[in-house]
JSON list of C-alpha atoms in Angstrom, two decimals:
[
{"chain": "A", "resi": 43, "resn": "PRO", "atom": "CA", "xyz": [208.72, -10.37, 156.28]},
{"chain": "A", "resi": 44, "resn": "HIS", "atom": "CA", "xyz": [212.72, -12.45, 157.43]},
{"chain": "A", "resi": 45, "resn": "CYS", "atom": "CA", "xyz": [213.86, -10.50, 153.48]},
{"chain": "A", "resi": 46, "resn": "ALA", "atom": "CA", "xyz": [212.76, -6.79, 154.26]},
{"chain": "A", "resi": 47, "resn": "ASN", "atom": "CA", "xyz": [216.10, -7.89, 157.84]},
{"chain": "A", "resi": 48, "resn": "THR", "atom": "CA", "xyz": [219.22, -9.08, 155.71]},
{"chain": "A", "resi": 49, "resn": "PRO", "atom": "CA", "xyz": [220.47, -5.51, 154.57]},
{"chain": "A", "resi": 50, "resn": "PRO", "atom": "CA", "xyz": [220.31, -4.25, 158.62]},
{"chain": "A", "resi": 51, "resn": "ARG", "atom": "CA", "xyz": [221.49, -7.16, 159.79]},
{"chain": "A", "resi": 52, "resn": "ARG", "atom": "CA", "xyz": [224.42, -7.40, 156.69]},
{"chain": "A", "resi": 53, "resn": "TYR", "atom": "CA", "xyz": [225.39, -3.88, 158.20]},
{"chain": "A", "resi": 54, "resn": "ARG", "atom": "CA", "xyz": [225.10, -4.07, 161.92]},
{"chain": "A", "resi": 55, "resn": "ARG", "atom": "CA", "xyz": [227.85, -7.05, 160.71]},
{"chain": "A", "resi": 56, "resn": "LEU", "atom": "CA", "xyz": [230.07, -4.81, 158.79]},
{"chain": "A", "resi": 57, "resn": "ILE", "atom": "CA", "xyz": [229.59, -2.18, 161.76]},
{"chain": "A", "resi": 58, "resn": "LYS", "atom": "CA", "xyz": [230.56, -4.70, 164.20]},
{"chain": "A", "resi": 59, "resn": "TRP", "atom": "CA", "xyz": [233.67, -6.29, 161.92]},
{"chain": "A", "resi": 60, "resn": "LEU", "atom": "CA", "xyz": [234.57, -2.36, 161.44]},
{"chain": "A", "resi": 61, "resn": "GLU", "atom": "CA", "xyz": [234.53, -1.44, 165.42]},
{"chain": "A", "resi": 62, "resn": "ALA", "atom": "CA", "xyz": [236.16, -4.54, 165.74]},
{"chain": "A", "resi": 63, "resn": "GLU", "atom": "CA", "xyz": [239.22, -3.87, 164.06]},
{"chain": "A", "resi": 64, "resn": "GLY", "atom": "CA", "xyz": [239.19, -0.32, 164.74]},
{"chain": "A", "resi": 65, "resn": "ASP", "atom": "CA", "xyz": [239.50, 3.53, 163.62]},
{"chain": "A", "resi": 66, "resn": "SER", "atom": "CA", "xyz": [241.94, 5.03, 163.82]},
{"chain": "A", "resi": 67, "resn": "GLU", "atom": "CA", "xyz": [242.38, 5.09, 159.59]},
{"chain": "A", "resi": 68, "resn": "PRO", "atom": "CA", "xyz": [240.44, 7.98, 157.88]},
{"chain": "A", "resi": 69, "resn": "LYS", "atom": "CA", "xyz": [239.14, 6.05, 155.72]},
{"chain": "A", "resi": 70, "resn": "MET", "atom": "CA", "xyz": [238.41, 3.37, 157.94]},
{"chain": "A", "resi": 71, "resn": "LYS", "atom": "CA", "xyz": [236.43, 6.26, 159.87]},
{"chain": "A", "resi": 72, "resn": "SER", "atom": "CA", "xyz": [234.65, 6.74, 156.26]},
{"chain": "A", "resi": 73, "resn": "GLU", "atom": "CA", "xyz": [233.68, 3.32, 155.94]},
{"chain": "A", "resi": 74, "resn": "LEU", "atom": "CA", "xyz": [232.29, 3.60, 159.70]},
{"chain": "A", "resi": 75, "resn": "ILE", "atom": "CA", "xyz": [229.85, 6.60, 158.83]},
{"chain": "A", "resi": 76, "resn": "HIS", "atom": "CA", "xyz": [229.22, 5.35, 155.60]},
{"chain": "A", "resi": 77, "resn": "ALA", "atom": "CA", "xyz": [227.80, 1.91, 157.68]},
{"chain": "A", "resi": 78, "resn": "THR", "atom": "CA", "xyz": [225.66, 3.45, 160.29]},
{"chain": "A", "resi": 79, "resn": "VAL", "atom": "CA", "xyz": [224.18, 6.25, 157.81]},
{"chain": "A", "resi": 80, "resn": "SER", "atom": "CA", "xyz": [223.66, 2.88, 155.72]},
{"chain": "A", "resi": 81, "resn": "LEU", "atom": "CA", "xyz": [222.00, 0.76, 158.00]},
{"chain": "A", "resi": 82, "resn": "ALA", "atom": "CA", "xyz": [219.95, 3.81, 159.20]},
{"chain": "A", "resi": 83, "resn": "LYS", "atom": "CA", "xyz": [218.35, 4.03, 155.18]},
{"chain": "A", "resi": 84, "resn": "ALA", "atom": "CA", "xyz": [217.95, -0.16, 155.09]},
{"chain": "A", "resi": 85, "resn": "LEU", "atom": "CA", "xyz": [216.14, 0.55, 158.76]},
{"chain": "A", "resi": 86, "resn": "ALA", "atom": "CA", "xyz": [213.32, 3.65, 157.35]},
{"chain": "A", "resi": 87, "resn": "LEU", "atom": "CA", "xyz": [213.50, 0.99, 153.88]},
{"chain": "A", "resi": 88, "resn": "SER", "atom": "CA", "xyz": [211.70, -1.76, 155.23]},
{"chain": "A", "resi": 89, "resn": "VAL", "atom": "CA", "xyz": [208.74, -0.12, 157.17]},
{"chain": "A", "resi": 90, "resn": "ARG", "atom": "CA", "xyz": [206.29, 0.00, 154.30]},
{"chain": "A", "resi": 91, "resn": "ASN", "atom": "CA", "xyz": [204.74, 3.48, 154.86]},
{"chain": "A", "resi": 92, "resn": "PHE", "atom": "CA", "xyz": [206.04, 5.93, 152.18]},
{"chain": "A", "resi": 93, "resn": "GLY", "atom": "CA", "xyz": [203.65, 8.43, 150.91]},
{"chain": "A", "resi": 94, "resn": "GLU", "atom": "CA", "xyz": [202.77, 11.22, 152.39]},
{"chain": "A", "resi": 95, "resn": "ASP", "atom": "CA", "xyz": [199.35, 10.19, 152.74]},
{"chain": "A", "resi": 96, "resn": "ALA", "atom": "CA", "xyz": [200.36, 7.27, 154.55]},
{"chain": "A", "resi": 97, "resn": "PRO", "atom": "CA", "xyz": [198.48, 5.82, 157.51]},
{"chain": "A", "resi": 98, "resn": "GLU", "atom": "CA", "xyz": [200.57, 6.18, 160.63]},
{"chain": "A", "resi": 99, "resn": "ALA", "atom": "CA", "xyz": [203.17, 3.82, 161.16]},
{"chain": "A", "resi": 100, "resn": "THR", "atom": "CA", "xyz": [202.26, 0.93, 163.48]},
{"chain": "A", "resi": 101, "resn": "ALA", "atom": "CA", "xyz": [204.42, 0.24, 167.19]},
{"chain": "A", "resi": 102, "resn": "GLU", "atom": "CA", "xyz": [207.04, -2.71, 165.23]},
{"chain": "A", "resi": 103, "resn": "ASP", "atom": "CA", "xyz": [207.60, 0.20, 162.41]},
{"chain": "A", "resi": 104, "resn": "LYS", "atom": "CA", "xyz": [208.00, 3.35, 164.76]},
{"chain": "A", "resi": 105, "resn": "ALA", "atom": "CA", "xyz": [210.59, 1.25, 166.71]},
{"chain": "A", "resi": 106, "resn": "LYS", "atom": "CA", "xyz": [211.95, 1.21, 163.61]},
{"chain": "A", "resi": 107, "resn": "LEU", "atom": "CA", "xyz": [212.27, 4.74, 162.76]},
{"chain": "A", "resi": 108, "resn": "GLN", "atom": "CA", "xyz": [213.22, 5.81, 166.20]},
{"chain": "A", "resi": 109, "resn": "GLN", "atom": "CA", "xyz": [216.60, 2.95, 166.43]},
{"chain": "A", "resi": 110, "resn": "ALA", "atom": "CA", "xyz": [216.82, 5.08, 162.36]},
{"chain": "A", "resi": 111, "resn": "LYS", "atom": "CA", "xyz": [217.10, 8.09, 163.55]},
{"chain": "A", "resi": 112, "resn": "GLU", "atom": "CA", "xyz": [219.95, 6.55, 166.89]},
{"chain": "A", "resi": 113, "resn": "PHE", "atom": "CA", "xyz": [221.88, 5.95, 164.43]},
{"chain": "A", "resi": 114, "resn": "LEU", "atom": "CA", "xyz": [221.52, 8.65, 161.90]},
{"chain": "A", "resi": 115, "resn": "SER", "atom": "CA", "xyz": [222.52, 10.44, 164.93]},
{"chain": "A", "resi": 116, "resn": "LYS", "atom": "CA", "xyz": [225.78, 8.56, 165.57]},
{"chain": "A", "resi": 117, "resn": "GLY", "atom": "CA", "xyz": [226.31, 9.09, 162.02]},
{"chain": "A", "resi": 118, "resn": "LEU", "atom": "CA", "xyz": [226.31, 12.67, 162.02]},
{"chain": "A", "resi": 119, "resn": "GLU", "atom": "CA", "xyz": [227.77, 13.31, 164.91]},
{"chain": "A", "resi": 120, "resn": "ALA", "atom": "CA", "xyz": [230.86, 11.58, 164.23]},
{"chain": "A", "resi": 121, "resn": "ALA", "atom": "CA", "xyz": [231.03, 13.31, 160.51]},
{"chain": "A", "resi": 122, "resn": "ALA", "atom": "CA", "xyz": [230.97, 16.29, 161.76]},
{"chain": "A", "resi": 123, "resn": "ALA", "atom": "CA", "xyz": [233.49, 15.44, 163.85]},
{"chain": "A", "resi": 124, "resn": "GLU", "atom": "CA", "xyz": [235.58, 14.41, 160.38]},
{"chain": "A", "resi": 125, "resn": "LYS", "atom": "CA", "xyz": [234.36, 17.79, 158.51]},
{"chain": "A", "resi": 126, "resn": "ASN", "atom": "CA", "xyz": [232.50, 15.09, 155.81]},
{"chain": "A", "resi": 127, "resn": "ASP", "atom": "CA", "xyz": [230.20, 17.37, 154.27]},
{"chain": "A", "resi": 128, "resn": "GLN", "atom": "CA", "xyz": [229.30, 14.46, 151.74]},
{"chain": "A", "resi": 129, "resn": "LEU", "atom": "CA", "xyz": [228.45, 11.56, 154.16]},
{"chain": "A", "resi": 130, "resn": "THR", "atom": "CA", "xyz": [226.70, 14.01, 156.18]},
{"chain": "A", "resi": 131, "resn": "VAL", "atom": "CA", "xyz": [223.86, 14.56, 153.30]},
{"chain": "A", "resi": 132, "resn": "GLU", "atom": "CA", "xyz": [223.64, 11.57, 152.38]},
{"chain": "A", "resi": 133, "resn": "ALA", "atom": "CA", "xyz": [222.55, 11.54, 156.66]},
{"chain": "A", "resi": 134, "resn": "LEU", "atom": "CA", "xyz": [220.17, 14.48, 156.20]},
{"chain": "A", "resi": 135, "resn": "ARG", "atom": "CA", "xyz": [218.78, 12.58, 153.14]},
{"chain": "A", "resi": 136, "resn": "VAL", "atom": "CA", "xyz": [217.99, 9.90, 155.04]},
{"chain": "A", "resi": 137, "resn": "MET", "atom": "CA", "xyz": [217.15, 11.80, 158.28]},
{"chain": "A", "resi": 138, "resn": "LEU", "atom": "CA", "xyz": [214.12, 14.12, 155.51]},
{"chain": "A", "resi": 139, "resn": "GLN", "atom": "CA", "xyz": [212.68, 10.54, 154.54]},
{"chain": "A", "resi": 140, "resn": "VAL", "atom": "CA", "xyz": [212.82, 9.15, 158.38]},
{"chain": "A", "resi": 141, "resn": "SER", "atom": "CA", "xyz": [210.34, 12.54, 159.48]},
{"chain": "A", "resi": 142, "resn": "ILE", "atom": "CA", "xyz": [208.80, 11.57, 155.91]},
{"chain": "A", "resi": 143, "resn": "GLN", "atom": "CA", "xyz": [207.49, 8.90, 157.23]},
{"chain": "A", "resi": 144, "resn": "GLU", "atom": "CA", "xyz": [207.10, 8.99, 160.92]},
{"chain": "A", "resi": 145, "resn": "HIS", "atom": "CA", "xyz": [204.71, 12.66, 159.49]},
{"chain": "A", "resi": 146, "resn": "ASN", "atom": "CA", "xyz": [207.11, 14.41, 161.89]},
{"chain": "A", "resi": 147, "resn": "VAL", "atom": "CA", "xyz": [206.78, 19.06, 160.07]},
{"chain": "A", "resi": 148, "resn": "PRO", "atom": "CA", "xyz": [209.30, 19.97, 162.25]},
{"chain": "A", "resi": 149, "resn": "GLU", "atom": "CA", "xyz": [212.19, 17.64, 162.46]},
{"chain": "A", "resi": 150, "resn": "GLY", "atom": "CA", "xyz": [212.30, 17.05, 158.49]},
{"chain": "A", "resi": 151, "resn": "LYS", "atom": "CA", "xyz": [212.21, 21.47, 158.59]},
{"chain": "A", "resi": 152, "resn": "LYS", "atom": "CA", "xyz": [215.37, 21.66, 160.42]},
{"chain": "A", "resi": 153, "resn": "ALA", "atom": "CA", "xyz": [217.66, 17.94, 158.46]},
{"chain": "A", "resi": 154, "resn": "LEU", "atom": "CA", "xyz": [216.27, 19.99, 154.70]},
{"chain": "A", "resi": 155, "resn": "GLU", "atom": "CA", "xyz": [216.98, 23.94, 155.91]},
{"chain": "A", "resi": 156, "resn": "GLN", "atom": "CA", "xyz": [221.00, 22.20, 156.98]},
{"chain": "A", "resi": 157, "resn": "LEU", "atom": "CA", "xyz": [221.74, 19.59, 154.04]},
{"chain": "A", "resi": 158, "resn": "VAL", "atom": "CA", "xyz": [219.57, 22.76, 151.82]},
{"chain": "A", "resi": 159, "resn": "ALA", "atom": "CA", "xyz": [222.86, 24.43, 153.85]},
{"chain": "A", "resi": 160, "resn": "LEU", "atom": "CA", "xyz": [225.49, 21.81, 152.19]},
{"chain": "A", "resi": 161, "resn": "LYS", "atom": "CA", "xyz": [224.08, 21.87, 148.86]},
{"chain": "A", "resi": 162, "resn": "PRO", "atom": "CA", "xyz": [221.63, 24.12, 147.82]},
{"chain": "A", "resi": 163, "resn": "GLU", "atom": "CA", "xyz": [221.10, 22.42, 144.76]},
{"chain": "A", "resi": 164, "resn": "ASP", "atom": "CA", "xyz": [220.47, 19.15, 145.68]},
{"chain": "A", "resi": 165, "resn": "GLU", "atom": "CA", "xyz": [217.93, 16.72, 143.56]},
{"chain": "A", "resi": 166, "resn": "GLU", "atom": "CA", "xyz": [216.90, 14.50, 145.68]},
{"chain": "A", "resi": 167, "resn": "GLY", "atom": "CA", "xyz": [216.45, 16.85, 148.73]},
{"chain": "A", "resi": 168, "resn": "ARG", "atom": "CA", "xyz": [214.43, 18.87, 146.71]},
{"chain": "A", "resi": 169, "resn": "ASN", "atom": "CA", "xyz": [212.64, 15.79, 145.31]},
{"chain": "A", "resi": 170, "resn": "LEU", "atom": "CA", "xyz": [212.32, 15.14, 149.55]},
{"chain": "A", "resi": 171, "resn": "SER", "atom": "CA", "xyz": [211.01, 18.70, 150.17]},
{"chain": "A", "resi": 172, "resn": "ALA", "atom": "CA", "xyz": [208.56, 18.68, 148.05]},
{"chain": "A", "resi": 173, "resn": "ARG", "atom": "CA", "xyz": [207.04, 15.71, 149.38]},
{"chain": "A", "resi": 174, "resn": "LEU", "atom": "CA", "xyz": [207.87, 16.78, 152.89]},
{"chain": "A", "resi": 175, "resn": "ASN", "atom": "CA", "xyz": [204.89, 19.90, 151.96]},
{"chain": "A", "resi": 176, "resn": "ARG", "atom": "CA", "xyz": [202.80, 17.80, 150.25]},
{"chain": "A", "resi": 177, "resn": "MET", "atom": "CA", "xyz": [202.07, 15.65, 153.36]},
{"chain": "A", "resi": 178, "resn": "GLU", "atom": "CA", "xyz": [201.73, 18.62, 155.15]},
{"chain": "A", "resi": 179, "resn": "ALA", "atom": "CA", "xyz": [199.05, 20.34, 153.43]},
{"chain": "A", "resi": 180, "resn": "THR", "atom": "CA", "xyz": [197.59, 17.03, 153.77]},
{"chain": "A", "resi": 181, "resn": "MET", "atom": "CA", "xyz": [197.61, 17.19, 157.10]},
{"chain": "A", "resi": 182, "resn": "ALA", "atom": "CA", "xyz": [196.99, 20.60, 157.79]},
{"chain": "A", "resi": 183, "resn": "LEU", "atom": "CA", "xyz": [193.46, 19.23, 155.26]},
{"chain": "A", "resi": 184, "resn": "LYS", "atom": "CA", "xyz": [192.90, 16.03, 158.12]},
{"chain": "A", "resi": 185, "resn": "ALA", "atom": "CA", "xyz": [193.63, 18.84, 160.92]},
{"chain": "A", "resi": 186, "resn": "GLY", "atom": "CA", "xyz": [191.21, 21.39, 160.18]},
{"chain": "A", "resi": 187, "resn": "ALA", "atom": "CA", "xyz": [188.18, 18.19, 158.23]},
{"chain": "A", "resi": 188, "resn": "ASN", "atom": "CA", "xyz": [188.29, 17.30, 162.48]},
{"chain": "A", "resi": 189, "resn": "VAL", "atom": "CA", "xyz": [187.68, 21.53, 163.20]},
{"chain": "A", "resi": 190, "resn": "LEU", "atom": "CA", "xyz": [185.16, 21.32, 160.60]},
{"chain": "A", "resi": 191, "resn": "GLU", "atom": "CA", "xyz": [183.43, 18.64, 162.89]},
{"chain": "A", "resi": 192, "resn": "THR", "atom": "CA", "xyz": [183.37, 20.77, 165.71]},
{"chain": "A", "resi": 193, "resn": "VAL", "atom": "CA", "xyz": [182.45, 23.80, 164.82]},
{"chain": "A", "resi": 194, "resn": "GLN", "atom": "CA", "xyz": [179.41, 22.16, 162.68]},
{"chain": "A", "resi": 195, "resn": "LYS", "atom": "CA", "xyz": [178.63, 20.32, 165.78]},
{"chain": "A", "resi": 196, "resn": "GLU", "atom": "CA", "xyz": [178.23, 24.07, 167.91]},
{"chain": "A", "resi": 197, "resn": "LEU", "atom": "CA", "xyz": [176.21, 25.93, 165.05]},
{"chain": "A", "resi": 198, "resn": "GLN", "atom": "CA", "xyz": [173.27, 22.61, 165.30]},
{"chain": "A", "resi": 199, "resn": "GLU", "atom": "CA", "xyz": [173.35, 22.50, 169.27]},
{"chain": "A", "resi": 200, "resn": "ALA", "atom": "CA", "xyz": [173.08, 26.56, 168.63]},
{"chain": "A", "resi": 201, "resn": "THR", "atom": "CA", "xyz": [170.73, 26.43, 165.94]},
{"chain": "A", "resi": 202, "resn": "ALA", "atom": "CA", "xyz": [168.55, 24.61, 168.02]},
{"chain": "A", "resi": 203, "resn": "ALA", "atom": "CA", "xyz": [168.46, 26.58, 171.32]},
{"chain": "A", "resi": 204, "resn": "GLY", "atom": "CA", "xyz": [168.52, 30.07, 169.22]},
{"chain": "A", "resi": 205, "resn": "ASP", "atom": "CA", "xyz": [171.83, 31.77, 170.31]},
{"chain": "A", "resi": 206, "resn": "LYS", "atom": "CA", "xyz": [172.21, 33.82, 167.36]},
{"chain": "A", "resi": 207, "resn": "PRO", "atom": "CA", "xyz": [175.12, 35.58, 168.47]},
{"chain": "A", "resi": 208, "resn": "VAL", "atom": "CA", "xyz": [177.00, 32.32, 168.88]},
{"chain": "A", "resi": 209, "resn": "VAL", "atom": "CA", "xyz": [175.66, 31.58, 165.73]},
{"chain": "A", "resi": 210, "resn": "MET", "atom": "CA", "xyz": [176.96, 34.33, 163.82]},
{"chain": "A", "resi": 211, "resn": "GLU", "atom": "CA", "xyz": [180.24, 32.92, 165.23]},
{"chain": "A", "resi": 212, "resn": "LYS", "atom": "CA", "xyz": [180.31, 29.57, 163.70]},
{"chain": "A", "resi": 213, "resn": "LEU", "atom": "CA", "xyz": [179.37, 31.16, 160.40]},
{"chain": "A", "resi": 214, "resn": "VAL", "atom": "CA", "xyz": [181.95, 32.96, 160.33]},
{"chain": "A", "resi": 215, "resn": "LYS", "atom": "CA", "xyz": [184.24, 30.24, 161.12]},
{"chain": "A", "resi": 216, "resn": "ILE", "atom": "CA", "xyz": [182.91, 27.59, 158.77]},
{"chain": "A", "resi": 217, "resn": "LEU", "atom": "CA", "xyz": [183.22, 30.74, 156.05]},
{"chain": "A", "resi": 218, "resn": "GLU", "atom": "CA", "xyz": [187.38, 31.50, 157.69]},
{"chain": "A", "resi": 219, "resn": "MET", "atom": "CA", "xyz": [188.16, 28.27, 156.72]},
{"chain": "A", "resi": 220, "resn": "MET", "atom": "CA", "xyz": [186.32, 27.31, 153.15]},
{"chain": "A", "resi": 221, "resn": "THR", "atom": "CA", "xyz": [188.25, 31.19, 152.22]},
{"chain": "A", "resi": 222, "resn": "ASN", "atom": "CA", "xyz": [191.21, 29.87, 153.40]},
{"chain": "A", "resi": 223, "resn": "ALA", "atom": "CA", "xyz": [190.98, 26.53, 151.80]},
{"chain": "A", "resi": 224, "resn": "GLU", "atom": "CA", "xyz": [191.72, 24.59, 155.26]},
{"chain": "A", "resi": 225, "resn": "VAL", "atom": "CA", "xyz": [188.69, 21.83, 153.99]},
{"chain": "A", "resi": 226, "resn": "LYS", "atom": "CA", "xyz": [187.98, 20.36, 150.95]},
{"chain": "A", "resi": 227, "resn": "TYR", "atom": "CA", "xyz": [184.80, 20.20, 148.93]},
{"chain": "A", "resi": 228, "resn": "GLN", "atom": "CA", "xyz": [184.73, 16.13, 150.51]},
{"chain": "A", "resi": 229, "resn": "ASP", "atom": "CA", "xyz": [184.84, 17.19, 153.82]},
{"chain": "A", "resi": 230, "resn": "VAL", "atom": "CA", "xyz": [182.39, 19.83, 153.34]},
{"chain": "A", "resi": 231, "resn": "ILE", "atom": "CA", "xyz": [179.25, 17.09, 151.45]},
{"chain": "A", "resi": 232, "resn": "LYS", "atom": "CA", "xyz": [180.63, 14.50, 153.78]},
{"chain": "A", "resi": 233, "resn": "CYS", "atom": "CA", "xyz": [179.17, 16.39, 157.21]},
{"chain": "A", "resi": 234, "resn": "LYS", "atom": "CA", "xyz": [176.13, 17.62, 155.44]},
{"chain": "A", "resi": 235, "resn": "VAL", "atom": "CA", "xyz": [177.74, 21.50, 156.40]},
{"chain": "A", "resi": 236, "resn": "GLY", "atom": "CA", "xyz": [174.75, 22.79, 153.38]},
{"chain": "A", "resi": 237, "resn": "LYS", "atom": "CA", "xyz": [171.75, 21.12, 155.99]},
{"chain": "A", "resi": 238, "resn": "ASP", "atom": "CA", "xyz": [173.24, 23.87, 159.08]},
{"chain": "A", "resi": 239, "resn": "VAL", "atom": "CA", "xyz": [173.46, 26.55, 157.61]},
{"chain": "A", "resi": 240, "resn": "GLY", "atom": "CA", "xyz": [169.85, 26.04, 156.33]},
{"chain": "A", "resi": 241, "resn": "ASN", "atom": "CA", "xyz": [168.93, 25.79, 159.25]},
{"chain": "A", "resi": 242, "resn": "ALA", "atom": "CA", "xyz": [170.42, 28.35, 160.24]},
{"chain": "A", "resi": 243, "resn": "MET", "atom": "CA", "xyz": [169.53, 30.89, 158.08]},
{"chain": "A", "resi": 244, "resn": "LYS", "atom": "CA", "xyz": [165.16, 30.26, 158.81]},
{"chain": "A", "resi": 245, "resn": "LEU", "atom": "CA", "xyz": [165.86, 31.24, 162.31]},
{"chain": "A", "resi": 246, "resn": "GLY", "atom": "CA", "xyz": [164.46, 34.90, 161.33]},
{"chain": "A", "resi": 247, "resn": "ASP", "atom": "CA", "xyz": [168.01, 37.06, 160.80]},
{"chain": "A", "resi": 248, "resn": "PRO", "atom": "CA", "xyz": [168.71, 38.97, 158.22]},
{"chain": "A", "resi": 249, "resn": "ASP", "atom": "CA", "xyz": [171.98, 39.72, 159.69]},
{"chain": "A", "resi": 250, "resn": "LEU", "atom": "CA", "xyz": [172.44, 35.20, 159.73]},
{"chain": "A", "resi": 251, "resn": "ALA", "atom": "CA", "xyz": [171.03, 35.23, 156.67]},
{"chain": "A", "resi": 252, "resn": "GLN", "atom": "CA", "xyz": [172.56, 36.86, 154.42]},
{"chain": "A", "resi": 253, "resn": "GLN", "atom": "CA", "xyz": [175.95, 35.12, 156.96]},
{"chain": "A", "resi": 254, "resn": "GLY", "atom": "CA", "xyz": [174.86, 32.11, 155.80]},
{"chain": "A", "resi": 255, "resn": "ARG", "atom": "CA", "xyz": [174.96, 32.79, 151.78]},
{"chain": "A", "resi": 256, "resn": "LYS", "atom": "CA", "xyz": [177.67, 34.08, 151.76]},
{"chain": "A", "resi": 257, "resn": "VAL", "atom": "CA", "xyz": [179.03, 30.18, 152.74]},
{"chain": "A", "resi": 258, "resn": "VAL", "atom": "CA", "xyz": [176.71, 28.77, 150.76]},
{"chain": "A", "resi": 259, "resn": "GLY", "atom": "CA", "xyz": [178.44, 30.34, 148.48]},
{"chain": "A", "resi": 260, "resn": "ALA", "atom": "CA", "xyz": [181.55, 29.20, 150.14]},
{"chain": "A", "resi": 261, "resn": "ILE", "atom": "CA", "xyz": [180.33, 25.78, 149.10]},
{"chain": "A", "resi": 262, "resn": "GLN", "atom": "CA", "xyz": [180.00, 26.55, 145.67]},
{"chain": "A", "resi": 263, "resn": "GLN", "atom": "CA", "xyz": [183.32, 28.02, 145.57]},
{"chain": "A", "resi": 264, "resn": "LEU", "atom": "CA", "xyz": [184.93, 24.86, 146.77]},
{"chain": "A", "resi": 265, "resn": "ALA", "atom": "CA", "xyz": [182.44, 22.06, 143.88]},
{"chain": "A", "resi": 266, "resn": "GLN", "atom": "CA", "xyz": [183.82, 24.66, 141.44]},
{"chain": "A", "resi": 267, "resn": "LYS", "atom": "CA", "xyz": [187.77, 23.98, 142.55]},
{"chain": "A", "resi": 268, "resn": "ALA", "atom": "CA", "xyz": [186.68, 20.02, 143.09]},
{"chain": "A", "resi": 269, "resn": "ASP", "atom": "CA", "xyz": [185.70, 19.34, 139.54]},
{"chain": "A", "resi": 270, "resn": "LEU", "atom": "CA", "xyz": [188.36, 21.18, 138.47]},
{"chain": "A", "resi": 271, "resn": "GLY", "atom": "CA", "xyz": [190.61, 19.47, 140.46]},
{"chain": "A", "resi": 272, "resn": "LEU", "atom": "CA", "xyz": [192.14, 21.94, 142.52]},
{"chain": "A", "resi": 273, "resn": "GLN", "atom": "CA", "xyz": [192.00, 19.80, 145.82]}
]
């Protein structure tokens, strides 16, 4: 929307004016760094992608976030040169926010590490850290759901071929994923994993039947956790 671009435009004009005035004065240097970081923040806020589980940003939004990171890099470099911890903290908070919007966990952790080193008790930093951790967990579960689908397909193929060693391998893998909380109950139900486990147990092998029962037990435990709102 037109109004969403107003703050970035205002900061761009301010930066131009400050650069034209020259930055020989310490106060002018600080003003320029602050305006640069504020421009990055305005660009980040113009991207409506705030939640940890928000969809991936559009190409236009990605370009804005990339611009924001470029301004933040400039701001961080200038703040470090001026030994201005306050502006460095401000820039790192925005960098952490942008990392969350980009779903970039490694970059977010790097910014968080620097922020904690400068200001261990920073409340905003703690809130952003919690969001980063939630996002990482959400991304891990999404990846786990994709892996589950692949392993399930391989289980189906091995069961159809009567390949008992591979069937056992896939049942062990599925149990491991459930035990390590790498998948959610809703993913297990959506994929109808129980049906394929049941088919594997019908192959007439006592070891496969025993492993299958373990998987069924794990599915029941996931169901109980889901009922209690623990997933």
